XYZ file of C-alpha atoms in Angstrom:
144
model
C -0.060 -0.138 0.180
C 2.792 2.468 0.739
C 4.268 1.937 -2.479
C 0.851 2.666 -4.126
C 0.131 5.713 -2.355
C 3.661 7.019 -3.047
C 3.603 6.501 -6.459
C 0.293 7.869 -6.974
C 1.478 11.109 -5.063
C 4.612 11.543 -7.204
C 2.764 10.651 -10.417
C 1.691 14.388 -10.315
C 5.450 15.644 -9.311
C 7.733 17.157 -12.288
C 10.804 16.733 -9.955
C 13.179 14.169 -11.503
C 13.292 12.300 -7.917
C 9.491 12.433 -7.729
C 9.508 10.887 -11.332
C 11.782 8.219 -10.357
C 9.611 7.501 -7.561
C 6.561 7.158 -9.510
C 8.811 5.132 -12.098
C 9.795 2.755 -9.714
C 5.926 2.179 -8.155
C 4.682 1.928 -11.530
C 7.055 -1.004 -12.490
C 6.925 -2.865 -8.814
C 3.181 -2.742 -9.154
C 3.095 -3.828 -12.906
C 1.594 -0.600 -14.311
C -1.193 0.113 -11.619
C -4.313 2.375 -11.958
C -3.022 5.434 -9.710
C -5.496 6.503 -6.791
C -6.807 9.854 -7.032
C -4.582 13.005 -6.276
C -6.334 16.123 -4.800
C -4.547 19.204 -2.963
C -1.495 18.403 -4.645
C 1.258 21.100 -3.436
C 4.787 21.119 -4.355
C 7.165 22.936 -1.801
C 10.268 23.729 -3.952
C 13.307 21.911 -2.729
C 11.815 20.175 0.082
C 9.042 17.862 -1.072
C 4.958 17.343 -1.896
C 2.002 16.996 0.127
C -1.488 16.155 -1.256
C -4.421 13.884 -0.247
C -4.848 10.403 -1.963
C -8.341 9.038 -2.364
C -9.776 5.793 -4.233
C -6.975 3.785 -2.618
C -8.862 0.227 -2.137
C -9.890 0.648 -5.928
C -6.257 1.045 -7.207
C -5.529 -1.864 -4.703
C -8.097 -3.896 -6.279
C -6.758 -3.159 -9.940
C -3.142 -4.219 -9.423
C -2.023 -8.057 -9.939
C -0.763 -9.544 -6.747
C 2.869 -8.208 -6.003
C 4.816 -10.753 -4.124
C 7.838 -8.354 -3.076
C 9.531 -8.777 0.288
C 8.138 -6.821 3.403
C 11.083 -5.272 5.137
C 11.279 -4.999 9.178
C 12.651 -2.077 10.978
C 16.713 -2.004 9.970
C 16.243 -4.169 6.901
C 17.468 -2.881 3.265
C 16.959 -4.147 -0.085
C 18.899 -3.015 -3.181
C 16.338 -2.292 -6.066
C 17.822 -4.212 -8.887
C 19.140 -2.113 -12.255
C 19.235 0.884 -10.091
C 21.155 2.841 -7.585
C 18.117 2.816 -5.071
C 18.669 1.274 -1.652
C 15.081 0.861 -0.330
C 15.739 1.078 3.802
C 13.262 0.390 6.296
C 14.739 2.512 9.126
C 11.426 3.368 11.465
C 7.635 2.802 10.906
C 4.767 3.684 12.712
C 1.901 1.460 12.972
C 0.573 0.079 9.804
C -2.275 1.684 7.966
C -5.427 -0.036 8.384
C -7.606 0.449 5.147
C -11.517 0.887 6.019
C -14.262 0.904 4.034
C -15.410 4.490 5.379
C -11.867 5.798 5.461
C -10.316 5.635 1.652
C -8.759 8.804 1.788
C -4.876 9.779 3.063
C -3.175 12.753 3.698
C 0.403 12.471 2.166
C 3.461 14.105 2.813
C 6.712 13.341 0.815
C 10.010 15.028 1.140
C 12.719 16.025 3.092
C 13.297 16.571 6.946
C 12.427 20.312 6.571
C 9.567 19.021 4.518
C 8.293 17.127 7.807
C 9.046 20.017 10.045
C 7.147 22.453 7.873
C 4.243 20.059 8.695
C 4.935 19.154 12.384
C 5.442 15.559 11.692
C 7.967 14.168 14.413
C 11.121 12.263 12.876
C 12.182 9.770 15.747
C 15.903 9.592 16.812
C 16.524 6.308 14.665
C 15.285 7.974 11.778
C 17.173 11.035 12.202
C 20.459 8.680 12.909
C 20.142 6.915 9.558
C 19.342 10.316 7.641
C 22.767 11.665 9.569
C 24.495 8.246 8.278
C 23.110 8.688 4.801
C 23.976 12.346 4.535
C 27.601 11.998 5.375
C 27.773 9.475 2.566
C 26.357 12.098 0.331
C 22.939 10.040 -0.438
C 19.643 11.764 -0.903
C 16.586 10.326 1.534
C 13.258 10.986 0.888
C 10.732 10.678 3.749
C 7.036 9.966 3.747
C 4.598 10.510 6.021
C 0.631 8.953 5.796
C -2.121 10.654 7.530
């Protein structure tokens, strides 16, 4: 579900990193029908925010994806790319309810999270620091 939500949000982005996220999601999910995106806002140099709705319908439209489920601290290299998916820290899993099929999404930098009042836990902050020292770009995602 996270890949679908991020892909849907970033499908509206003109930024190369956003386009790369959307392209990855499209390949991973085997050409999904994106969920509806509204209230899309770009914060230049920091990230995007939007509302995603119709997630259940989009999930129903995709073939079963048998990708790995990462636990906190695990990582996976995305084949044929320079992308490393690192599961650093995760709040409780989202629950899809029929009456709640709409999600507020913020994707971007630490500053973007701060702008929206989204706390970054110590584990994530430490991982971001390590990646920044390596010269890597990190993208954070917050839902609801």
